[in-house]
């Protein structure tokens, strides 16, 4: 199995969601591990629990610090451990934009409502006061706006006729404990999910001028030019063309460039059996560490090699200056 994703959890209090993440991570096939539990309150009960589970803890009181100062302290504590993700679990501090942008797409939060409903506090009472028939919880990516990032998953919890905010909170918490670990597990393995990978490639391939998708031997492929005379500049292979794993085939300028790439990074590149002799190169997309900027560049280079001259002329002229 690939190495587990390293996750730091930030808490402010009880830490029952953190505990749920920790216990779920004890399963052999859990794709993440909790390597740090940090808090803005040294007396947070969750810290004791984490320590007893053998997890490193860190606490720094927020008193007397402004938002940016506390965030910087937390950021340093978290990065020191090598964490790749942060899971906020009842961390009741508003985060600075700098901190959020440092952890963009790598920081998740759990919130006790069916977002976008009831951001902020008192979510249960607000759901009751509105006469809702359902409350619930959401796991979302953290963006600068409070409780506003893309929702990754939600669980709805039915409201009972004699519910109080406390009773409802108890049931929502049960749902939270299950939702958080499954969503986090899915999220940290998204880069291994062929459908997710394909969608990322597709987005970048179709962003190039005059491109369209057409399958080739059952694999998704992208062409540039007209429907009739267009040419392929990329193929997506998920166990296609006699290969294992998931990869992208793009054109190089020829066999010299192909062998230079193979020499430079044999873990990333290989010569596709089906197309290799004509200078196509395969780039592995299932390492879990794909550099998507690099993939976009490779697609563009390949596109440029086969695109009609009327599309590349301006680029060629620009290159001369
Ligand atoms: C949880 O219900 C969590 O959803 C909520 O605080 C509680 C923390 O409990 N978070 C928020 O309201 C964030 N806006 P826990 O410490 O036992 O996990």
mmCIF file of C-alpha atoms and ligand atoms in Angstrom:
data_model
loop_
_atom_site.group_PDB
_atom_site.id
_atom_site.type_symbol
_atom_site.label_atom_id
_atom_site.label_comp_id
_atom_site.label_asym_id
_atom_site.label_seq_id
_atom_site.Cartn_x
_atom_site.Cartn_y
_atom_site.Cartn_z
ATOM 1 C CA UNK A 1 0.000 0.000 0.000
ATOM 2 C CA UNK A 2 1.077 3.553 -0.698
ATOM 3 C CA UNK A 3 2.333 5.449 2.317
ATOM 4 C CA UNK A 4 -0.513 6.854 4.385
ATOM 5 C CA UNK A 5 -1.325 10.523 4.058
ATOM 6 C CA UNK A 6 -0.113 12.471 7.081
ATOM 7 C CA UNK A 7 -2.848 14.474 8.769
ATOM 8 C CA UNK A 8 -2.685 17.024 11.585
ATOM 9 C CA UNK A 9 -5.914 17.673 13.498
ATOM 10 C CA UNK A 10 -6.679 21.053 15.066
ATOM 11 C CA UNK A 11 -9.084 21.116 17.994
ATOM 12 C CA UNK A 12 -10.289 23.578 20.592
ATOM 13 C CA UNK A 13 -12.149 21.362 23.043
ATOM 14 C CA UNK A 14 -13.642 17.934 23.567
ATOM 15 C CA UNK A 15 -12.130 16.480 20.393
ATOM 16 C CA UNK A 16 -14.658 13.731 19.761
ATOM 17 C CA UNK A 17 -14.343 14.166 15.984
ATOM 18 C CA UNK A 18 -10.569 13.997 16.329
ATOM 19 C CA UNK A 19 -11.023 10.759 18.327
ATOM 20 C CA UNK A 20 -13.241 9.346 15.576
ATOM 21 C CA UNK A 21 -10.519 10.142 13.019
ATOM 22 C CA UNK A 22 -7.879 8.538 15.240
ATOM 23 C CA UNK A 23 -9.878 5.344 15.807
ATOM 24 C CA UNK A 24 -10.757 4.990 12.120
ATOM 25 C CA UNK A 25 -7.052 5.347 11.299
ATOM 26 C CA UNK A 26 -6.356 2.188 13.307
ATOM 27 C CA UNK A 27 -7.839 0.081 10.504
ATOM 28 C CA UNK A 28 -5.088 -1.503 8.385
ATOM 29 C CA UNK A 29 -6.552 -0.169 5.172
ATOM 30 C CA UNK A 30 -7.092 3.417 6.348
ATOM 31 C CA UNK A 31 -5.253 5.656 3.856
ATOM 32 C CA UNK A 32 -4.378 8.395 6.391
ATOM 33 C CA UNK A 33 -2.650 8.584 9.752
ATOM 34 C CA UNK A 34 -2.991 11.246 12.422
ATOM 35 C CA UNK A 35 0.476 12.482 13.228
ATOM 36 C CA UNK A 36 -0.339 15.545 15.318
ATOM 37 C CA UNK A 37 -3.183 16.940 17.377
ATOM 38 C CA UNK A 38 -2.792 20.661 18.034
ATOM 39 C CA UNK A 39 -4.909 23.102 19.974
ATOM 40 C CA UNK A 40 -5.241 26.789 20.793
ATOM 41 C CA UNK A 41 -6.185 25.704 24.320
ATOM 42 C CA UNK A 42 -3.647 23.745 26.407
ATOM 43 C CA UNK A 43 -6.533 22.485 28.570
ATOM 44 C CA UNK A 44 -8.518 21.018 25.674
ATOM 45 C CA UNK A 45 -9.641 17.544 26.831
ATOM 46 C CA UNK A 46 -8.936 16.127 23.367
ATOM 47 C CA UNK A 47 -5.184 16.627 23.869
ATOM 48 C CA UNK A 48 -5.101 14.120 26.722
ATOM 49 C CA UNK A 49 -6.920 11.561 24.646
ATOM 50 C CA UNK A 50 -4.497 12.026 21.739
ATOM 51 C CA UNK A 51 -1.505 11.668 24.051
ATOM 52 C CA UNK A 52 -2.890 8.451 25.495
ATOM 53 C CA UNK A 53 -3.142 7.161 21.918
ATOM 54 C CA UNK A 54 0.541 7.896 21.413
ATOM 55 C CA UNK A 55 -0.002 10.841 19.075
ATOM 56 C CA UNK A 56 2.192 13.945 19.253
ATOM 57 C CA UNK A 57 0.367 16.966 20.613
ATOM 58 C CA UNK A 58 0.994 20.680 20.538
ATOM 59 C CA UNK A 59 -0.797 23.497 22.297
ATOM 60 C CA UNK A 60 -0.407 27.234 22.285
ATOM 61 C CA UNK A 61 -2.911 29.555 23.958
ATOM 62 C CA UNK A 62 -4.377 32.134 21.609
ATOM 63 C CA UNK A 63 -4.627 34.751 24.350
ATOM 64 C CA UNK A 64 -2.712 37.922 23.538
ATOM 65 C CA UNK A 65 -2.003 36.870 19.966
ATOM 66 C CA UNK A 66 -3.625 38.246 16.883
ATOM 67 C CA UNK A 67 -5.061 35.910 14.272
ATOM 68 C CA UNK A 68 -1.979 35.906 12.034
ATOM 69 C CA UNK A 69 0.388 35.258 14.958
ATOM 70 C CA UNK A 70 -1.519 32.245 16.243
ATOM 71 C CA UNK A 71 -1.876 30.883 12.697
ATOM 72 C CA UNK A 72 1.858 31.217 12.116
ATOM 73 C CA UNK A 73 2.593 29.271 15.309
ATOM 74 C CA UNK A 74 0.148 26.535 14.290
ATOM 75 C CA UNK A 75 1.489 26.451 10.744
ATOM 76 C CA UNK A 76 5.040 25.944 12.009
ATOM 77 C CA UNK A 77 3.992 23.222 14.437
ATOM 78 C CA UNK A 78 2.086 21.409 11.720
ATOM 79 C CA UNK A 79 4.718 21.693 8.969
ATOM 80 C CA UNK A 80 7.442 20.490 11.347
ATOM 81 C CA UNK A 81 5.678 17.135 11.552
ATOM 82 C CA UNK A 82 5.567 16.721 7.770
ATOM 83 C CA UNK A 83 1.760 16.786 7.704
ATOM 84 C CA UNK A 84 0.236 17.002 4.230
ATOM 85 C CA UNK A 85 -3.319 17.747 5.374
ATOM 86 C CA UNK A 86 -5.043 19.575 8.188
ATOM 87 C CA UNK A 87 -8.390 18.398 9.531
ATOM 88 C CA UNK A 88 -10.173 21.033 11.596
ATOM 89 C CA UNK A 89 -12.288 19.310 14.210
ATOM 90 C CA UNK A 90 -14.086 21.797 16.405
ATOM 91 C CA UNK A 91 -11.253 24.307 16.020
ATOM 92 C CA UNK A 92 -13.034 27.457 17.057
ATOM 93 C CA UNK A 93 -10.689 30.137 15.745
ATOM 94 C CA UNK A 94 -11.264 32.139 12.612
ATOM 95 C CA UNK A 95 -8.314 31.602 10.287
ATOM 96 C CA UNK A 96 -6.283 34.244 8.479
ATOM 97 C CA UNK A 97 -6.383 34.282 4.682
ATOM 98 C CA UNK A 98 -2.615 33.601 4.587
ATOM 99 C CA UNK A 99 -2.992 30.415 6.596
ATOM 100 C CA UNK A 100 -5.937 29.249 4.501
ATOM 101 C CA UNK A 101 -4.073 29.877 1.256
ATOM 102 C CA UNK A 102 -1.008 27.979 2.503
ATOM 103 C CA UNK A 103 -3.225 24.928 3.012
ATOM 104 C CA UNK A 104 -5.478 25.407 0.009
ATOM 105 C CA UNK A 105 -7.098 22.098 -1.034
ATOM 106 C CA UNK A 106 -5.318 20.436 1.887
ATOM 107 C CA UNK A 107 -7.470 21.616 4.786
ATOM 108 C CA UNK A 108 -10.876 20.141 5.647
ATOM 109 C CA UNK A 109 -13.446 21.133 8.239
ATOM 110 C CA UNK A 110 -16.536 19.522 9.715
ATOM 111 C CA UNK A 111 -19.543 21.705 10.397
ATOM 112 C CA UNK A 112 -22.798 20.716 12.126
ATOM 113 C CA UNK A 113 -25.306 21.777 9.482
ATOM 114 C CA UNK A 114 -26.300 20.972 5.940
ATOM 115 C CA UNK A 115 -24.228 23.718 4.341
ATOM 116 C CA UNK A 116 -24.845 26.226 2.826
ATOM 117 C CA UNK A 117 -27.487 26.444 5.559
ATOM 118 C CA UNK A 118 -26.472 27.769 8.972
ATOM 119 C CA UNK A 119 -22.865 28.802 8.751
ATOM 120 C CA UNK A 120 -21.345 29.915 12.046
ATOM 121 C CA UNK A 121 -22.746 29.043 15.473
ATOM 122 C CA UNK A 122 -26.035 27.741 17.010
ATOM 123 C CA UNK A 123 -26.740 25.624 13.981
ATOM 124 C CA UNK A 124 -29.110 23.207 15.763
ATOM 125 C CA UNK A 125 -31.369 25.880 17.254
ATOM 126 C CA UNK A 126 -31.478 27.724 13.954
ATOM 127 C CA UNK A 127 -32.571 24.537 12.165
ATOM 128 C CA UNK A 128 -35.288 23.964 14.807
ATOM 129 C CA UNK A 129 -36.451 27.591 14.701
ATOM 130 C CA UNK A 130 -36.769 27.419 10.927
ATOM 131 C CA UNK A 131 -39.059 24.390 11.190
ATOM 132 C CA UNK A 132 -36.649 22.233 9.168
ATOM 133 C CA UNK A 133 -37.397 18.530 8.999
ATOM 134 C CA UNK A 134 -33.715 17.697 8.621
ATOM 135 C CA UNK A 135 -30.496 18.871 10.179
ATOM 136 C CA UNK A 136 -27.104 17.304 9.528
ATOM 137 C CA UNK A 137 -23.402 17.794 9.061
ATOM 138 C CA UNK A 138 -21.028 18.664 6.240
ATOM 139 C CA UNK A 139 -17.353 18.122 5.531
ATOM 140 C CA UNK A 140 -15.954 20.845 3.324
ATOM 141 C CA UNK A 141 -12.694 22.240 2.041
ATOM 142 C CA UNK A 142 -11.620 25.352 3.879
ATOM 143 C CA UNK A 143 -11.589 28.623 1.948
ATOM 144 C CA UNK A 144 -11.139 32.157 3.338
ATOM 145 C CA UNK A 145 -14.896 32.713 3.799
ATOM 146 C CA UNK A 146 -16.202 31.056 6.992
ATOM 147 C CA UNK A 147 -17.853 27.628 6.432
ATOM 148 C CA UNK A 148 -18.068 28.375 2.740
ATOM 149 C CA UNK A 149 -15.685 26.050 0.873
ATOM 150 C CA UNK A 150 -16.758 23.285 -1.522
ATOM 151 C CA UNK A 151 -18.759 20.612 0.287
ATOM 152 C CA UNK A 152 -17.189 17.165 -0.046
ATOM 153 C CA UNK A 153 -19.927 15.176 1.720
ATOM 154 C CA UNK A 154 -22.967 15.567 3.953
ATOM 155 C CA UNK A 155 -25.166 13.430 6.172
ATOM 156 C CA UNK A 156 -28.765 14.453 6.813
ATOM 157 C CA UNK A 157 -30.215 13.750 10.256
ATOM 158 C CA UNK A 158 -33.998 13.744 10.721
ATOM 159 C CA UNK A 159 -35.400 16.230 13.227
ATOM 160 C CA UNK A 160 -37.846 14.698 15.757
ATOM 161 C CA UNK A 161 -41.011 16.454 16.872
ATOM 162 C CA UNK A 162 -39.788 16.807 20.466
ATOM 163 C CA UNK A 163 -36.194 17.653 19.604
ATOM 164 C CA UNK A 164 -34.150 20.185 21.511
ATOM 165 C CA UNK A 165 -30.896 21.687 20.310
ATOM 166 C CA UNK A 166 -28.986 19.398 22.706
ATOM 167 C CA UNK A 167 -30.755 16.215 21.641
ATOM 168 C CA UNK A 168 -30.308 17.084 18.013
ATOM 169 C CA UNK A 169 -26.618 17.896 18.557
ATOM 170 C CA UNK A 170 -26.090 14.449 20.075
ATOM 171 C CA UNK A 171 -27.484 12.705 17.021
ATOM 172 C CA UNK A 172 -25.720 14.962 14.551
ATOM 173 C CA UNK A 173 -22.476 14.160 16.372
ATOM 174 C CA UNK A 174 -22.948 10.440 15.707
ATOM 175 C CA UNK A 175 -23.285 11.266 12.023
ATOM 176 C CA UNK A 176 -20.253 13.568 12.164
ATOM 177 C CA UNK A 177 -18.037 10.835 13.556
ATOM 178 C CA UNK A 178 -18.819 8.554 10.650
ATOM 179 C CA UNK A 179 -18.813 11.172 7.934
ATOM 180 C CA UNK A 180 -15.478 12.753 8.763
ATOM 181 C CA UNK A 181 -13.262 9.693 8.582
ATOM 182 C CA UNK A 182 -14.852 8.273 5.425
ATOM 183 C CA UNK A 183 -14.697 11.641 3.670
ATOM 184 C CA UNK A 184 -11.110 12.288 4.712
ATOM 185 C CA UNK A 185 -10.090 8.797 3.552
ATOM 186 C CA UNK A 186 -11.718 9.357 0.192
ATOM 187 C CA UNK A 187 -10.233 12.796 -0.183
ATOM 188 C CA UNK A 188 -6.621 11.816 0.510
ATOM 189 C CA UNK A 189 -6.887 9.001 -2.041
ATOM 190 C CA UNK A 190 -8.586 11.093 -4.728
ATOM 191 C CA UNK A 191 -5.325 11.291 -6.650
ATOM 192 C CA UNK A 192 -5.427 7.503 -7.013
ATOM 193 C CA UNK A 193 -9.004 7.429 -8.282
ATOM 194 C CA UNK A 194 -8.900 6.966 -12.093
ATOM 195 C CA UNK A 195 -12.131 8.930 -12.562
ATOM 196 C CA UNK A 196 -10.748 11.891 -10.662
ATOM 197 C CA UNK A 197 -7.471 11.690 -12.588
ATOM 198 C CA UNK A 198 -9.298 11.510 -15.927
ATOM 199 C CA UNK A 199 -11.383 14.569 -15.042
ATOM 200 C CA UNK A 200 -8.201 16.522 -14.214
ATOM 201 C CA UNK A 201 -6.560 15.546 -17.522
ATOM 202 C CA UNK A 202 -9.730 16.269 -19.491
ATOM 203 C CA UNK A 203 -10.022 19.750 -17.988
ATOM 204 C CA UNK A 204 -6.481 20.613 -19.095
ATOM 205 C CA UNK A 205 -6.685 18.968 -22.524
ATOM 206 C CA UNK A 206 -9.964 20.663 -23.430
ATOM 207 C CA UNK A 207 -8.670 24.041 -22.216
ATOM 208 C CA UNK A 208 -6.374 24.084 -25.271
ATOM 209 C CA UNK A 209 -7.648 25.698 -28.439
ATOM 210 C CA UNK A 210 -9.866 23.722 -30.841
ATOM 211 C CA UNK A 211 -9.674 20.448 -28.993
ATOM 212 C CA UNK A 212 -12.222 17.714 -28.558
ATOM 213 C CA UNK A 213 -12.361 14.262 -27.052
ATOM 214 C CA UNK A 214 -12.598 11.089 -29.088
ATOM 215 C CA UNK A 215 -11.986 7.579 -27.755
ATOM 216 C CA UNK A 216 -9.215 5.532 -29.291
ATOM 217 C CA UNK A 217 -9.250 1.767 -28.795
ATOM 218 C CA UNK A 218 -11.600 2.325 -25.853
ATOM 219 C CA UNK A 219 -9.358 4.893 -24.151
ATOM 220 C CA UNK A 220 -10.164 8.601 -23.892
ATOM 221 C CA UNK A 221 -8.104 10.638 -26.334
ATOM 222 C CA UNK A 222 -7.936 14.315 -27.281
ATOM 223 C CA UNK A 223 -7.510 15.790 -30.730
ATOM 224 C CA UNK A 224 -6.862 19.227 -32.105
ATOM 225 C CA UNK A 225 -8.213 20.598 -35.357
ATOM 226 C CA UNK A 226 -11.402 19.771 -37.167
ATOM 227 C CA UNK A 227 -13.529 16.688 -36.535
ATOM 228 C CA UNK A 228 -12.357 15.262 -39.823
ATOM 229 C CA UNK A 229 -8.688 16.108 -40.092
ATOM 230 C CA UNK A 230 -7.888 16.650 -36.403
ATOM 231 C CA UNK A 231 -4.950 14.809 -34.861
ATOM 232 C CA UNK A 232 -4.486 13.149 -31.502
ATOM 233 C CA UNK A 233 -2.167 14.917 -29.073
ATOM 234 C CA UNK A 234 -2.958 12.886 -25.917
ATOM 235 C CA UNK A 235 -4.360 9.573 -24.749
ATOM 236 C CA UNK A 236 -5.448 8.615 -21.261
ATOM 237 C CA UNK A 237 -4.590 5.056 -20.382
ATOM 238 C CA UNK A 238 -6.141 3.266 -17.458
ATOM 239 C CA UNK A 239 -5.092 -0.308 -18.107
ATOM 240 C CA UNK A 240 -5.456 0.407 -21.837
ATOM 241 C CA UNK A 241 -3.021 -0.324 -24.656
ATOM 242 C CA UNK A 242 -1.646 -3.332 -22.790
ATOM 243 C CA UNK A 243 -0.314 -1.202 -19.906
ATOM 244 C CA UNK A 244 -0.957 -1.469 -16.183
ATOM 245 C CA UNK A 245 -1.833 1.540 -14.007
ATOM 246 C CA UNK A 246 -2.969 4.984 -15.094
ATOM 247 C CA UNK A 247 -0.936 7.205 -17.384
ATOM 248 C CA UNK A 248 -1.041 9.941 -19.995
ATOM 249 C CA UNK A 249 0.527 9.519 -23.427
ATOM 250 C CA UNK A 250 1.785 12.672 -25.103
ATOM 251 C CA UNK A 251 4.003 13.330 -28.093
ATOM 252 C CA UNK A 252 7.655 14.252 -27.845
ATOM 253 C CA UNK A 253 9.718 15.700 -30.663
ATOM 254 C CA UNK A 254 11.073 12.223 -31.385
ATOM 255 C CA UNK A 255 13.034 9.285 -30.078
ATOM 256 C CA UNK A 256 15.906 11.460 -28.777
ATOM 257 C CA UNK A 257 13.659 13.459 -26.519
ATOM 258 C CA UNK A 258 11.824 10.322 -25.510
ATOM 259 C CA UNK A 259 15.011 8.611 -24.356
ATOM 260 C CA UNK A 260 16.222 11.763 -22.603
ATOM 261 C CA UNK A 261 13.018 11.821 -20.562
ATOM 262 C CA UNK A 262 13.270 8.112 -19.780
ATOM 263 C CA UNK A 263 16.828 8.651 -18.519
ATOM 264 C CA UNK A 264 15.936 11.770 -16.547
ATOM 265 C CA UNK A 265 13.058 10.280 -14.552
ATOM 266 C CA UNK A 266 12.415 6.576 -15.051
ATOM 267 C CA UNK A 267 9.915 6.541 -12.169
ATOM 268 C CA UNK A 268 7.722 9.079 -13.924
ATOM 269 C CA UNK A 269 8.107 8.248 -17.618
ATOM 270 C CA UNK A 270 7.947 5.076 -19.661
ATOM 271 C CA UNK A 271 7.763 4.234 -23.356
ATOM 272 C CA UNK A 272 4.235 3.071 -24.170
ATOM 273 C CA UNK A 273 4.403 -0.298 -25.929
ATOM 274 C CA UNK A 274 1.689 0.634 -28.397
ATOM 275 C CA UNK A 275 3.007 4.031 -29.539
ATOM 276 C CA UNK A 276 6.526 4.147 -28.162
ATOM 277 C CA UNK A 277 8.444 3.802 -31.410
ATOM 278 C CA UNK A 278 7.048 7.022 -32.796
ATOM 279 C CA UNK A 279 8.307 9.112 -29.895
ATOM 280 C CA UNK A 280 5.238 9.127 -27.698
ATOM 281 C CA UNK A 281 5.981 9.144 -23.987
ATOM 282 C CA UNK A 282 3.840 7.895 -21.143
ATOM 283 C CA UNK A 283 3.676 9.846 -17.882
ATOM 284 C CA UNK A 284 2.503 7.990 -14.795
ATOM 285 C CA UNK A 285 -0.536 9.597 -13.185
ATOM 286 C CA UNK A 286 -1.046 7.182 -10.297
ATOM 287 C CA UNK A 287 1.913 8.077 -8.121
ATOM 288 C CA UNK A 288 -0.316 10.203 -5.853
ATOM 289 C CA UNK A 289 2.150 13.062 -6.381
ATOM 290 C CA UNK A 290 1.238 14.336 -9.822
ATOM 291 C CA UNK A 291 2.497 17.786 -10.696
ATOM 292 C CA UNK A 292 -0.536 19.083 -12.589
ATOM 293 C CA UNK A 293 1.274 22.165 -13.836
ATOM 294 C CA UNK A 294 3.777 19.849 -15.510
ATOM 295 C CA UNK A 295 0.955 17.791 -17.033
ATOM 296 C CA UNK A 296 -0.616 20.958 -18.448
ATOM 297 C CA UNK A 297 2.769 21.894 -19.983
ATOM 298 C CA UNK A 298 3.208 18.441 -21.531
ATOM 299 C CA UNK A 299 -0.288 18.571 -23.025
ATOM 300 C CA UNK A 300 0.399 21.999 -24.464
ATOM 301 C CA UNK A 301 3.718 20.929 -26.008
ATOM 302 C CA UNK A 302 2.108 17.879 -27.525
ATOM 303 C CA UNK A 303 -0.849 19.930 -28.784
ATOM 304 C CA UNK A 304 1.549 22.351 -30.438
ATOM 305 C CA UNK A 305 3.290 19.546 -32.320
ATOM 306 C CA UNK A 306 0.151 18.474 -34.140
ATOM 307 C CA UNK A 307 -2.063 21.584 -34.123
ATOM 308 C CA UNK A 308 -2.800 23.246 -37.483
ATOM 309 C CA UNK A 309 -0.371 25.990 -38.318
ATOM 310 C CA UNK A 310 -3.013 28.707 -38.088
ATOM 311 C CA UNK A 311 -3.274 27.916 -34.339
ATOM 312 C CA UNK A 312 0.440 27.741 -33.605
ATOM 313 C CA UNK A 313 1.672 30.566 -35.824
ATOM 314 C CA UNK A 314 1.331 33.219 -33.143
ATOM 315 C CA UNK A 315 3.173 31.049 -30.625
ATOM 316 C CA UNK A 316 5.981 30.428 -33.110
ATOM 317 C CA UNK A 317 6.314 34.147 -33.747
ATOM 318 C CA UNK A 318 6.341 34.882 -30.017
ATOM 319 C CA UNK A 319 9.130 32.300 -29.572
ATOM 320 C CA UNK A 320 11.350 34.181 -31.956
ATOM 321 C CA UNK A 321 11.441 37.223 -29.719
HETATM 322 C C1 LIG B 1 -18.603 19.495 16.352
HETATM 323 O O1 LIG B 1 -19.989 19.362 16.422
HETATM 324 C C2 LIG B 1 -18.202 20.252 15.117
HETATM 325 O O2 LIG B 1 -19.027 19.987 14.002
HETATM 326 C C3 LIG B 1 -18.385 21.671 15.568
HETATM 327 O O3 LIG B 1 -17.890 21.682 16.884
HETATM 328 C C4 LIG B 1 -18.084 20.413 17.453
HETATM 329 C C5 LIG B 1 -16.786 19.938 18.024
HETATM 330 O O4 LIG B 1 -16.949 18.769 18.760
HETATM 331 N N1 LIG B 1 -17.674 22.558 14.717
HETATM 332 C C6 LIG B 1 -18.124 23.761 14.365
HETATM 333 O O5 LIG B 1 -19.155 24.242 14.773
HETATM 334 C C7 LIG B 1 -17.215 24.517 13.399
HETATM 335 N N2 LIG B 1 -17.897 25.612 12.809
HETATM 336 P P1 LIG B 1 -15.721 17.830 19.057
HETATM 337 O O6 LIG B 1 -14.641 18.702 19.700
HETATM 338 O O7 LIG B 1 -16.234 16.803 20.015
HETATM 339 O O8 LIG B 1 -15.252 17.251 17.780
#
